[in-house]
Short mmCIF file of C-alpha atoms and ligand atoms in Angstrom, two decimals:
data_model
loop_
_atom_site.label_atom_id
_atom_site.label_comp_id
_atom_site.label_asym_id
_atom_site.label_seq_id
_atom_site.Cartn_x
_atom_site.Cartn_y
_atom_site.Cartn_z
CA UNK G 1 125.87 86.09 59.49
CA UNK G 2 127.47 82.64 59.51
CA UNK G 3 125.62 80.31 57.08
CA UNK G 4 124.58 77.59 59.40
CA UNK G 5 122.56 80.23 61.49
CA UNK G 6 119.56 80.26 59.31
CA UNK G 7 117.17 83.28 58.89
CA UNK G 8 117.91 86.36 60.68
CA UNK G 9 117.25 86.58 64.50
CA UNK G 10 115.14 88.77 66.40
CA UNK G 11 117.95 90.48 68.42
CA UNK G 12 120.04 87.02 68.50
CA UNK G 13 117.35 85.13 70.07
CA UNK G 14 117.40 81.67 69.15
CA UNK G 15 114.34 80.14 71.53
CA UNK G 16 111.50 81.81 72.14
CA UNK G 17 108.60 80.88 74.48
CA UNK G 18 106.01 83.38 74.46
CA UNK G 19 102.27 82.55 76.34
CA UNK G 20 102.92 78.56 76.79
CA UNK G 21 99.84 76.88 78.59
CA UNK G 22 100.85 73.49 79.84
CA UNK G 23 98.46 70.70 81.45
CA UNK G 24 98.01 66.70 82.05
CA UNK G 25 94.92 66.10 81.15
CA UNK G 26 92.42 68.43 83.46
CA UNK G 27 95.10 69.82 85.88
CA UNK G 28 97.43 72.78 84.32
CA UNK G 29 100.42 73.15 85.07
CA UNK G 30 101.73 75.67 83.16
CA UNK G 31 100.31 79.35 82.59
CA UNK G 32 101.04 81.90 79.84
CA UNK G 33 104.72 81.33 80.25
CA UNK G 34 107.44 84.48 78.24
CA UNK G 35 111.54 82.71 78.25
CA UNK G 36 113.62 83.95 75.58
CA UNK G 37 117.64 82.82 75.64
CA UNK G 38 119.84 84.42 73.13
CA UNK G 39 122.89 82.94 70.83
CA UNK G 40 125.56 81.68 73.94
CA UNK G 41 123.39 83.03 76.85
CA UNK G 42 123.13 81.24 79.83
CA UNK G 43 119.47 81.46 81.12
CA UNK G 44 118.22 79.44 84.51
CA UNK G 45 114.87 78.49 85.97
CA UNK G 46 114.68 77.92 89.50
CA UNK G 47 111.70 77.63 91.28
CA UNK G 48 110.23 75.24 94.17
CA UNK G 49 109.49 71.36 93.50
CA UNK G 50 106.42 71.18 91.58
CA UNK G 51 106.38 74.95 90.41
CA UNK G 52 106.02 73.28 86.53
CA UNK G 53 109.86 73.80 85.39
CA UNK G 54 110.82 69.94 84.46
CA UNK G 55 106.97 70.77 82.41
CA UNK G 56 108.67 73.94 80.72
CA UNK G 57 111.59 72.06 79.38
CA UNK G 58 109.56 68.91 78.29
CA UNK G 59 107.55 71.09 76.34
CA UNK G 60 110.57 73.12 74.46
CA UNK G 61 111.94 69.65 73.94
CA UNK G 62 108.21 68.22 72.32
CA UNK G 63 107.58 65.90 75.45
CA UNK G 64 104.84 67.96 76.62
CA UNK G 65 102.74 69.18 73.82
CA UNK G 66 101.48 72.84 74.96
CA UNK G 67 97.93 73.98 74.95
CA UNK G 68 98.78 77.13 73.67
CA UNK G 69 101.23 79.80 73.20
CA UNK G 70 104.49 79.45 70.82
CA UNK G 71 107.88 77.93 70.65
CA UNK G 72 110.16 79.38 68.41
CA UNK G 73 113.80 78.38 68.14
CA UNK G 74 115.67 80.51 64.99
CA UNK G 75 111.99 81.29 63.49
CA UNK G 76 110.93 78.04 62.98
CA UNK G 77 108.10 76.69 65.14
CA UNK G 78 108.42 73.45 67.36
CA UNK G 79 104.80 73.44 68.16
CA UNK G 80 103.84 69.86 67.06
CA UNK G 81 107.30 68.75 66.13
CA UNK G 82 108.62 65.51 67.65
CA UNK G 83 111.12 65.20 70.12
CA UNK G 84 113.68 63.70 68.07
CA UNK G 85 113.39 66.13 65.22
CA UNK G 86 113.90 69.00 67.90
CA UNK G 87 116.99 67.25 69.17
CA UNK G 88 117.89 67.23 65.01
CA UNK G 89 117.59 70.61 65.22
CA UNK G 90 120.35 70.55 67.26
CA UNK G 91 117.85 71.42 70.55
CA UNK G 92 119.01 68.75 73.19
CA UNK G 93 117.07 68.16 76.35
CA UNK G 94 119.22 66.19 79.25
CA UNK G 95 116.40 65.04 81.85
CA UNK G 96 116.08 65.23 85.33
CA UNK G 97 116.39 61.38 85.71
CA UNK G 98 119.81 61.23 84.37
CA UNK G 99 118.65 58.27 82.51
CA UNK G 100 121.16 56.11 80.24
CA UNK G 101 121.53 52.84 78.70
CA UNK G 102 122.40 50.96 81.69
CA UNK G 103 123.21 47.73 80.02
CA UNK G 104 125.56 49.64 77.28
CA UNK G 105 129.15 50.58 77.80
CA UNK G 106 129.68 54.31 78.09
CA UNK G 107 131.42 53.98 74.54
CA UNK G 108 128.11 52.15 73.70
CA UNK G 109 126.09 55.17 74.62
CA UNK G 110 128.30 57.70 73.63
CA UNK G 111 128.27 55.48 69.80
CA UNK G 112 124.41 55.69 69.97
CA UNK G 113 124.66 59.40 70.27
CA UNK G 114 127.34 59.28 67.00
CA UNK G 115 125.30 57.42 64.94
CA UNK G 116 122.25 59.50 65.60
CA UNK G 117 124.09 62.95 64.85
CA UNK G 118 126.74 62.13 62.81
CA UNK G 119 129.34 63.62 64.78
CA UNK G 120 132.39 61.60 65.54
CA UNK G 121 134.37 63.66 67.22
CA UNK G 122 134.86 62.37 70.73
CA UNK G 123 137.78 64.17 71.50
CA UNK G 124 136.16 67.87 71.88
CA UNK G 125 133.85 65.38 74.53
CA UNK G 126 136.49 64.00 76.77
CA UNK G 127 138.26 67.30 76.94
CA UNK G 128 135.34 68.57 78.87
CA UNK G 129 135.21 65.43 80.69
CA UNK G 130 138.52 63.57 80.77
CA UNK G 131 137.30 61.07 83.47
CA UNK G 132 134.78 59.30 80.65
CA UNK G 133 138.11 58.12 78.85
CA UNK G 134 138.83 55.79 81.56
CA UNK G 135 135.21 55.19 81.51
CA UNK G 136 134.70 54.05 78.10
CA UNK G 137 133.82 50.39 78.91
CA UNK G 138 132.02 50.54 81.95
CA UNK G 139 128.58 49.55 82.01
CA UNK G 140 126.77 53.28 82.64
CA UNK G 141 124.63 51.03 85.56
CA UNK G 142 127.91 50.90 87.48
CA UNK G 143 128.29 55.21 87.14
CA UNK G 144 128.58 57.20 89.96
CA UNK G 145 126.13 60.29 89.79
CA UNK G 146 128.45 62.81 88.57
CA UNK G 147 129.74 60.33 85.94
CA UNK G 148 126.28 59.81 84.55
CA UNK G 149 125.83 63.39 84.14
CA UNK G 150 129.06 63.66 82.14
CA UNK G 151 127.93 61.06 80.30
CA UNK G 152 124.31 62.56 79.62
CA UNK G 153 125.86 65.92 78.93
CA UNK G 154 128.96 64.51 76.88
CA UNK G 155 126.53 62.36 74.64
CA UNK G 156 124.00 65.63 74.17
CA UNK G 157 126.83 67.74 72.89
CA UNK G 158 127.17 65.16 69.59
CA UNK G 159 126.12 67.12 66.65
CA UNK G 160 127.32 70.22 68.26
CA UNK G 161 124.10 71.53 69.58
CA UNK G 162 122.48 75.71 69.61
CA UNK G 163 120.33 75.05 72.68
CA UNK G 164 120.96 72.69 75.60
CA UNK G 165 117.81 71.71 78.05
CA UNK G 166 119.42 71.10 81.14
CA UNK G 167 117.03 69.80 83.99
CA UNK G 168 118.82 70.19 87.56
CA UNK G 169 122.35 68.85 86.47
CA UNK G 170 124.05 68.81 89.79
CA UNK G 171 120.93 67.35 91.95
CA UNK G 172 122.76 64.90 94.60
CA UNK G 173 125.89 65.74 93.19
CA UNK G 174 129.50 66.62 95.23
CA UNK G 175 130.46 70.06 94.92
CA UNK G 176 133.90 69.20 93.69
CA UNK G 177 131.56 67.74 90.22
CA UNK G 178 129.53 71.20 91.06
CA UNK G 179 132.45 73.09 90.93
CA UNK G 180 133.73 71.31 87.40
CA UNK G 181 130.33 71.40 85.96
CA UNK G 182 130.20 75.49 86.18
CA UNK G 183 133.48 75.53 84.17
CA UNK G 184 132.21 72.91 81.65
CA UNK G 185 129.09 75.15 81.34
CA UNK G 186 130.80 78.83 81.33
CA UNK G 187 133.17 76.50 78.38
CA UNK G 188 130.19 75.56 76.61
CA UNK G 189 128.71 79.05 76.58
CA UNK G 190 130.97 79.99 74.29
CA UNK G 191 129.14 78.24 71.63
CA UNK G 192 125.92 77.03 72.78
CA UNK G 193 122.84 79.10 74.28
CA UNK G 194 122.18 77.53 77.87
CA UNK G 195 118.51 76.87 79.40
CA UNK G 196 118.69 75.24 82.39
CA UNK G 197 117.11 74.49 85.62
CA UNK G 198 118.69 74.12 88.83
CA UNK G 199 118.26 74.52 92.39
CA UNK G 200 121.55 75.50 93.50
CA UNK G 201 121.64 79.33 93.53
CA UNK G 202 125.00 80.33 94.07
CA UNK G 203 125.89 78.07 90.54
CA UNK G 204 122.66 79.82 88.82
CA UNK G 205 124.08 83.35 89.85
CA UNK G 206 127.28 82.80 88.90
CA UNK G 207 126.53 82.06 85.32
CA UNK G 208 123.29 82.99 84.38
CA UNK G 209 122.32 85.92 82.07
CA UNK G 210 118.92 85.90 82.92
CA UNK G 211 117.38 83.99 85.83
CA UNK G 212 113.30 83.27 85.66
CA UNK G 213 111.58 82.20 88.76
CA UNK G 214 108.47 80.13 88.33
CA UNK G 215 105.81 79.84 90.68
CA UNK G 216 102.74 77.34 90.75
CA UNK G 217 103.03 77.49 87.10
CA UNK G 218 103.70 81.15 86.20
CA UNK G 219 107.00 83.26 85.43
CA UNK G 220 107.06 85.87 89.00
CA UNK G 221 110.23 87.44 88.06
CA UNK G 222 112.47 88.00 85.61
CA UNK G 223 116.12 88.74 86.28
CA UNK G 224 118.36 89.95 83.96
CA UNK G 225 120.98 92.46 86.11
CA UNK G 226 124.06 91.67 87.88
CA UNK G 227 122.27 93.47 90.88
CA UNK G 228 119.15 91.31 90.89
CA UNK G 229 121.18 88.21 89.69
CA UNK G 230 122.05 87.71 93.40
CA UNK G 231 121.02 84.11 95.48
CA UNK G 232 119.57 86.18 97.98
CA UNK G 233 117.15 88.15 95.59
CA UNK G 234 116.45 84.75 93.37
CA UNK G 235 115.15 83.50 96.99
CA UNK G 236 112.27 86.12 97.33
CA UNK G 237 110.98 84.56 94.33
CA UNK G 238 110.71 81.24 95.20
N1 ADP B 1 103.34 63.19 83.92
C1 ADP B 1 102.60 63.92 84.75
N2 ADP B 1 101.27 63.70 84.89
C2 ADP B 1 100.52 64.45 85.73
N3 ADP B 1 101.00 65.49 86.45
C3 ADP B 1 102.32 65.75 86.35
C4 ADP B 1 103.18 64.98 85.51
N4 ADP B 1 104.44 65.50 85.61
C5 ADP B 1 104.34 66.51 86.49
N5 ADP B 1 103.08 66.67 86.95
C6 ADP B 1 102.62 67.70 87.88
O1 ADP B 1 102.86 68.96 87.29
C7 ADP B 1 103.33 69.90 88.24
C8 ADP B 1 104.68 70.45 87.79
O2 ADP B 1 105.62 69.40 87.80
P1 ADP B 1 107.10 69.59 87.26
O3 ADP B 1 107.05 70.23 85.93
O4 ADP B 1 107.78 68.26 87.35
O5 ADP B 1 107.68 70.62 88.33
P2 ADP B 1 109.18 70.91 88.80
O6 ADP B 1 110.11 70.37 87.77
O7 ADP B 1 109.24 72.38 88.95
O8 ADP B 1 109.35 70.20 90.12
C9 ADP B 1 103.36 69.16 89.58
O9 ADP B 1 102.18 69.45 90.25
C10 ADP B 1 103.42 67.72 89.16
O10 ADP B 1 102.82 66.90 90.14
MG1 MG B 2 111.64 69.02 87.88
#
């Protein structure tokens, strides 16, 4: 086992949700929820606006502290922990709202992301995204979209991260920045497990492992086939 993995894995899981209960104040959102990813496995969440999945991630990523159930990423428990020691961890969470430092250069944000990991090394960034390089000293404000989510995803991957949080990355986005963000994501598989939400079935069923489908707050299916990992089953479920 290499060194930096920690103690040993149930079957090479490295998060583990198991019975998560959600809720804002009175209303709950989220119901006795199971998601497990492995080491480098790409897992999605689709499910219809509202069904609780931007809830799910928050709470992985100690946004949205559950009511019950457990969190486990590598046997250690991030019930209670705060967000920025899960993203220490080296769990990152890239929100729905694409939000950056609007007012900071891309090399601005990009530094932020540096100084809170430690991790220099821009170059393994821009060779996922070579467009940021021209990009270094615009103002993120002025970013298209698809730039933005480079950016968001580029800066997350500082510190070389097990578990990315990915909420809907190619909402609103052209399918030519689609089409590159499936490569950057079947790249990043390699080393990283995957959890992410997204709409866009054809993408989810291309590169998911496992697909859940979440309904008014509970997990209604549970893919994990190449027959069942189809857009047109994923659809029942939704
Ligand atoms: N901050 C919040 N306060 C109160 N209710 C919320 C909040 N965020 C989301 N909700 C509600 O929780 C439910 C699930 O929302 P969300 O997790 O954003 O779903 P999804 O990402 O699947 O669209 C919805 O009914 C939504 O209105
Ligand atoms: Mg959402």
């Amino acid at each position: 086992m290499p060194p930096d993995s920690g103690i040993a894995l149930n079957d090479g899981e490295i998060l583990s949700v198991r019975g998560l209960t959600a809720a804002y104040g009175e209303s709950k959102v989220l119901f006795e929820i199971d998601l497990s990813a492995k080491h480098r496995q790409v897992v999605a969440c689709v499910g219809r606006n509202g069904a609780g999945k931007t809830t799910l991630l928050k709470s992985i990523a100690g946004f949205v502290r559950p009511r019950s159930g457990s969190i486990m990423a590598n046997q250690v428990s991030l019930v209670g922990l705060k967000s920025y020691d899960i993203a220490r961890m080296g769990i990152k969470y890239i929100p729905q709202d694409k939000k950056v430092f609007s007012d900071l250069t891309v090399r601005e944000n990009l530094e932020l992301g540096s100084y809170a990991t430690g991790d220099y090394d821009w170059n393994r960034i821009t060779a996922y995204f070579p467009k940021l390089r021209e990009l270094m000293d615009r103002k993120a404000g002025y970013l298209s979209g698809g730039e933005r989510q480079m950016l968001m995803i580029g800066r997350a991957l500082l510190g070389r991260p097990k578990v990315l949080l990915i909420d809907e990355p190619t909402e609103g986005l052209a399918p030519s920045i689609v089409a590159h963000l499936k490569d950057v994501f079947t790249e990043l598989s390699r080393n990283t497990a995957l959890v992410m939400v997204e709409q866009n079935l054809p993408l989810v069923c291309a590169i998911a492992a496992k697909v859940y489908a979440l309904k008014e707050g509970r997990m209604v299916a549970e893919l994990t086939d190449r027959e069942s990992i189809r857009p047109e089953v994923c659809e029942r479920y939704l």
